[in-house]
PDB file of C-alpha atoms in Angstrom:
ATOM      1  CA  MET B  11      54.571 182.836  31.047  1.00 47.00           C
ATOM      2  CA  LEU B  12      50.976 183.450  32.116  1.00 46.00           C
ATOM      3  CA  PHE B  13      48.250 181.847  29.972  1.00 47.00           C
ATOM      4  CA  ARG B  14      48.038 180.821  26.359  1.00 51.00           C
ATOM      5  CA  SER B  15      44.803 179.334  25.065  1.00 52.00           C
ATOM      6  CA  CYS B  16      44.899 175.745  23.883  1.00 50.00           C
ATOM      7  CA  GLY B  17      42.348 176.618  21.205  1.00 53.00           C
ATOM      8  CA  ASP B  18      40.771 173.720  19.351  1.00 44.00           C
ATOM      9  CA  ALA B  19      43.511 171.375  20.534  1.00 55.00           C
ATOM     10  CA  TRP B  20      41.826 170.892  23.920  1.00 65.00           C
ATOM     11  CA  GLN B  21      41.872 167.160  24.515  1.00 80.00           C
ATOM     12  CA  SER B  22      41.996 165.523  27.886  1.00 86.00           C
ATOM     13  CA  GLY B  23      43.474 162.140  28.734  1.00 91.00           C
ATOM     14  CA  PRO B  24      45.820 160.395  31.153  1.00 94.00           C
ATOM     15  CA  VAL B  25      48.961 162.472  31.735  1.00 95.00           C
ATOM     16  CA  ASP B  26      51.914 161.610  33.971  1.00 96.00           C
ATOM     17  CA  LEU B  27      52.118 164.482  36.452  1.00 97.00           C
ATOM     18  CA  VAL B  28      55.682 163.624  37.536  1.00 97.00           C
ATOM     19  CA  SER B  29      56.929 163.624  33.943  1.00 96.00           C
ATOM     20  CA  THR B  30      55.158 166.936  33.252  1.00 97.00           C
ATOM     21  CA  VAL B  31      56.752 168.549  36.319  1.00 97.00           C
ATOM     22  CA  ARG B  32      60.177 167.249  35.193  1.00 97.00           C
ATOM     23  CA  THR B  33      59.588 168.769  31.751  1.00 97.00           C
ATOM     24  CA  GLY B  34      58.693 172.094  33.345  1.00 97.00           C
ATOM     25  CA  LEU B  35      61.839 171.982  35.478  1.00 97.00           C
ATOM     26  CA  GLU B  36      63.956 171.278  32.394  1.00 97.00           C
ATOM     27  CA  MET B  37      62.313 174.141  30.492  1.00 97.00           C
ATOM     28  CA  ARG B  38      62.926 176.589  33.375  1.00 96.00           C
ATOM     29  CA  SER B  39      66.357 175.238  34.396  1.00 95.00           C
ATOM     30  CA  HIS B  40      68.362 178.088  32.844  1.00 95.00           C
ATOM     31  CA  PRO B  41      66.251 180.946  34.300  1.00 94.00           C
ATOM     32  CA  LEU B  42      66.243 179.211  37.705  1.00 93.00           C
ATOM     33  CA  ARG B  43      70.046 178.823  37.629  1.00 92.00           C
ATOM     34  CA  ARG B  44      70.447 182.423  36.541  1.00 92.00           C
ATOM     35  CA  ALA B  45      68.255 183.504  39.491  1.00 90.00           C
ATOM     36  CA  ARG B  46      70.357 181.256  41.793  1.00 90.00           C
ATOM     37  CA  VAL B  47      67.354 179.143  42.755  1.00 91.00           C
ATOM     38  CA  ALA B  48      67.810 175.422  43.387  1.00 92.00           C
ATOM     39  CA  ALA B  49      64.845 173.217  42.502  1.00 94.00           C
ATOM     40  CA  ASP B  50      63.998 169.802  43.955  1.00 93.00           C
ATOM     41  CA  LEU B  51      61.331 167.349  42.885  1.00 97.00           C
ATOM     42  CA  ASP B  52      60.069 164.876  45.442  1.00 96.00           C
ATOM     43  CA  ALA B  53      57.954 162.245  43.697  1.00 94.00           C
ATOM     44  CA  ALA B  54      57.695 158.522  43.720  1.00 78.00           C
ATOM     45  CA  GLY B  55      56.518 156.502  40.763  1.00 86.00           C
ATOM     46  CA  LEU B  56      53.871 157.256  38.210  1.00 92.00           C
ATOM     47  CA  VAL B  57      51.051 159.672  39.102  1.00 95.00           C
ATOM     48  CA  LEU B  58      48.429 159.824  36.354  1.00 95.00           C
ATOM     49  CA  VAL B  59      45.996 162.715  36.150  1.00 96.00           C
ATOM     50  CA  GLU B  60      43.119 163.345  33.746  1.00 95.00           C
ATOM     51  CA  ALA B  61      44.276 166.513  31.985  1.00 94.00           C
ATOM     52  CA  ASN B  62      45.246 168.335  28.848  1.00 94.00           C
ATOM     53  CA  ARG B  63      49.055 168.027  28.834  1.00 94.00           C
ATOM     54  CA  ARG B  64      49.633 171.544  27.459  1.00 94.00           C
ATOM     55  CA  ALA B  65      47.389 173.169  30.070  1.00 94.00           C
ATOM     56  CA  LEU B  66      49.034 171.106  32.836  1.00 96.00           C
ATOM     57  CA  LEU B  67      52.484 172.123  31.609  1.00 97.00           C
ATOM     58  CA  GLN B  68      51.366 175.784  31.535  1.00 95.00           C
ATOM     59  CA  LEU B  69      50.251 175.457  35.153  1.00 94.00           C
ATOM     60  CA  VAL B  70      53.601 173.937  36.184  1.00 95.00           C
ATOM     61  CA  LEU B  71      55.556 176.621  34.290  1.00 95.00           C
ATOM     62  CA  ASN B  72      53.542 179.408  35.911  1.00 91.00           C
ATOM     63  CA  LEU B  73      54.166 177.918  39.362  1.00 90.00           C
ATOM     64  CA  LEU B  74      57.900 177.803  38.597  1.00 92.00           C
ATOM     65  CA  VAL B  75      57.924 181.422  37.369  1.00 90.00           C
ATOM     66  CA  VAL B  76      56.257 182.484  40.636  1.00 84.00           C
ATOM     67  CA  ALA B  77      58.895 180.575  42.620  1.00 85.00           C
ATOM     68  CA  GLU B  78      61.699 182.085  40.557  1.00 87.00           C
ATOM     69  CA  ARG B  79      60.412 185.631  41.119  1.00 84.00           C
ATOM     70  CA  CYS B  80      59.874 184.933  44.790  1.00 80.00           C
ATOM     71  CA  LEU B  81      63.422 183.673  45.351  1.00 82.00           C
ATOM     72  CA  ALA B  82      65.614 185.364  42.712  1.00 80.00           C
ATOM     73  CA  GLY B  83      68.994 186.462  44.041  1.00 80.00           C
ATOM     74  CA  ARG B  84      68.387 185.278  47.632  1.00 82.00           C
ATOM     75  CA  ASP B  85      71.014 183.242  49.451  1.00 81.00           C
ATOM     76  CA  GLN B  86      70.373 179.487  49.484  1.00 85.00           C
ATOM     77  CA  ALA B  87      67.058 179.894  47.633  1.00 87.00           C
ATOM     78  CA  ARG B  88      65.170 176.682  46.979  1.00 89.00           C
ATOM     79  CA  VAL B  89      61.863 175.641  45.476  1.00 90.00           C
ATOM     80  CA  ARG B  90      60.580 172.180  46.401  1.00 92.00           C
ATOM     81  CA  LEU B  91      57.946 170.536  44.248  1.00 95.00           C
ATOM     82  CA  THR B  92      56.221 167.505  45.695  1.00 95.00           C
ATOM     83  CA  VAL B  93      53.963 165.185  43.730  1.00 96.00           C
ATOM     84  CA  ASP B  94      51.931 162.722  45.744  1.00 94.00           C
ATOM     85  CA  VAL B  95      48.515 161.121  46.030  1.00 94.00           C
ATOM     86  CA  GLU B  96      46.342 161.743  49.073  1.00 91.00           C
ATOM     87  CA  ALA B  97      43.094 159.819  49.488  1.00 91.00           C
ATOM     88  CA  GLY B  98      43.200 158.892  45.775  1.00 91.00           C
ATOM     89  CA  THR B  99      43.661 162.490  44.625  1.00 93.00           C
ATOM     90  CA  PRO B 100      46.884 163.570  42.896  1.00 95.00           C
ATOM     91  CA  ARG B 101      48.467 166.633  44.462  1.00 94.00           C
ATOM     92  CA  LEU B 102      51.221 169.066  43.415  1.00 95.00           C
ATOM     93  CA  ASP B 103      52.753 171.075  46.230  1.00 92.00           C
ATOM     94  CA  VAL B 104      55.182 173.961  45.591  1.00 90.00           C
ATOM     95  CA  ARG B 105      57.106 175.582  48.473  1.00 87.00           C
ATOM     96  CA  CYS B 106      59.680 178.347  48.347  1.00 84.00           C
ATOM     97  CA  SER B 107      62.330 178.705  51.029  1.00 81.00           C
ATOM     98  CA  VAL B 108      65.523 180.607  51.760  1.00 80.00           C
ATOM     99  CA  ALA B 109      68.463 179.021  53.661  1.00 71.00           C
ATOM    100  CA  GLY B 110      66.260 176.091  54.670  1.00 56.00           C
ATOM    101  CA  GLU B 111      63.633 178.346  56.258  1.00 59.00           C
ATOM    102  CA  ALA B 112      60.130 178.678  54.860  1.00 54.00           C
ATOM    103  CA  ALA B 113      60.284 182.399  55.523  1.00 49.00           C
ATOM    104  CA  LEU B 114      60.817 185.364  53.235  1.00 49.00           C
ATOM    105  CA  PRO B 115      60.912 189.087  53.933  1.00 46.00           C
ATOM    106  CA  ALA B 116      57.645 190.977  53.394  1.00 45.00           C
ATOM    107  CA  GLY B 117      57.228 192.120  49.804  1.00 46.00           C
ATOM    108  CA  MET B 118      59.228 189.194  48.388  1.00 45.00           C
ATOM    109  CA  SER B 119      56.291 186.882  47.659  1.00 55.00           C
ATOM    110  CA  GLY B 120      56.512 186.993  43.843  1.00 59.00           C
ATOM    111  CA  LEU B 121      52.843 186.012  43.523  1.00 65.00           C
ATOM    112  CA  SER B 122      51.170 188.752  41.488  1.00 73.00           C
ATOM    113  CA  ASP B 123      47.414 189.063  41.098  1.00 78.00           C
ATOM    114  CA  ALA B 124      47.836 188.082  37.436  1.00 83.00           C
ATOM    115  CA  HIS B 125      49.662 184.854  38.338  1.00 78.00           C
ATOM    116  CA  ARG B 126      47.112 184.103  41.069  1.00 81.00           C
ATOM    117  CA  ARG B 127      44.286 184.424  38.504  1.00 86.00           C
ATOM    118  CA  VAL B 128      46.129 182.323  35.905  1.00 87.00           C
ATOM    119  CA  ILE B 129      46.891 179.561  38.422  1.00 86.00           C
ATOM    120  CA  LEU B 130      43.236 179.504  39.520  1.00 88.00           C
ATOM    121  CA  HIS B 131      42.010 179.561  35.891  1.00 90.00           C
ATOM    122  CA  LEU B 132      44.308 176.771  34.663  1.00 91.00           C
ATOM    123  CA  THR B 133      43.528 174.629  37.694  1.00 91.00           C
ATOM    124  CA  ALA B 134      39.786 175.063  37.060  1.00 91.00           C
ATOM    125  CA  LEU B 135      40.241 174.186  33.361  1.00 90.00           C
ATOM    126  CA  LEU B 136      41.970 170.996  34.474  1.00 92.00           C
ATOM    127  CA  GLY B 137      39.062 170.128  36.768  1.00 91.00           C
ATOM    128  CA  GLY B 138      41.246 170.546  39.824  1.00 93.00           C
ATOM    129  CA  ALA B 139      41.214 172.753  42.889  1.00 92.00           C
ATOM    130  CA  VAL B 140      43.709 175.080  44.495  1.00 89.00           C
ATOM    131  CA  GLU B 141      43.890 173.963  48.112  1.00 82.00           C
ATOM    132  CA  GLY B 142      46.495 176.430  49.265  1.00 72.00           C
ATOM    133  CA  LEU B 143      47.609 179.654  47.634  1.00 68.00           C
ATOM    134  CA  GLU B 144      49.512 181.537  50.267  1.00 67.00           C
ATOM    135  CA  SER B 145      52.011 184.300  49.873  1.00 63.00           C
ATOM    136  CA  GLY B 146      53.459 186.654  52.425  1.00 59.00           C
ATOM    137  CA  GLU B 147      56.007 186.880  55.198  1.00 55.00           C
ATOM    138  CA  THR B 148      56.059 183.111  55.668  1.00 51.00           C
ATOM    139  CA  GLY B 149      56.916 182.511  52.006  1.00 61.00           C
ATOM    140  CA  THR B 150      55.020 181.323  48.990  1.00 70.00           C
ATOM    141  CA  HIS B 151      53.210 178.022  49.057  1.00 77.00           C
ATOM    142  CA  VAL B 152      50.807 176.627  46.482  1.00 83.00           C
ATOM    143  CA  ARG B 153      49.005 173.278  46.665  1.00 87.00           C
ATOM    144  CA  VAL B 154      46.954 172.064  43.709  1.00 92.00           C
ATOM    145  CA  ARG B 155      44.707 168.999  43.655  1.00 91.00           C
ATOM    146  CA  LEU B 156      44.061 167.424  40.262  1.00 94.00           C
ATOM    147  CA  ARG B 157      41.660 164.825  38.875  1.00 93.00           C
ATOM    148  CA  PRO B 158      42.977 161.268  38.968  1.00 94.00           C
ATOM    149  CA  SER B 159      43.020 159.409  35.674  1.00 90.00           C
ATOM    150  CA  VAL B 160      40.593 156.542  35.700  1.00 77.00           C
ATOM    151  CA  PRO B 161      41.958 153.475  33.893  1.00 64.00           C
ATOM    152  CA  PRO B 162      39.721 152.267  31.036  1.00 56.00           C
ATOM    153  CA  GLY B 163      37.549 149.272  31.733  1.00 51.00           C
TER     154      GLY B 163
END
């Protein structure tokens, strides 16, 4: 997936993060099934972020590709995406696990330098911050904080 420029179409506005994550899961459902990776979304209600929808979707898709590569072909592989709000800041958390454990063998992280750079770049374009970007023997975990959408008025 990596990065595709939004060009002149860069417009920011209120975007439902939960809906965008669901769209990303739908778009990657076939490759995830083929890789035998189950995906769960834990989110309650509407979480609005100030973002460009296409750039946000690209971020979500890249996070899912990393999870898919990290877990492909492993027994009881699962990626859990959590959308929540902490101290007024929307947050997207992605965790990979195998057989219920948040542990993977060394060399199975799936997080390439290219994906790391793209995730950092897209998050910065969205005005957010990567809080956690860990990959190694304990698995792959990414936490992204995004800008909340401020209601007009």
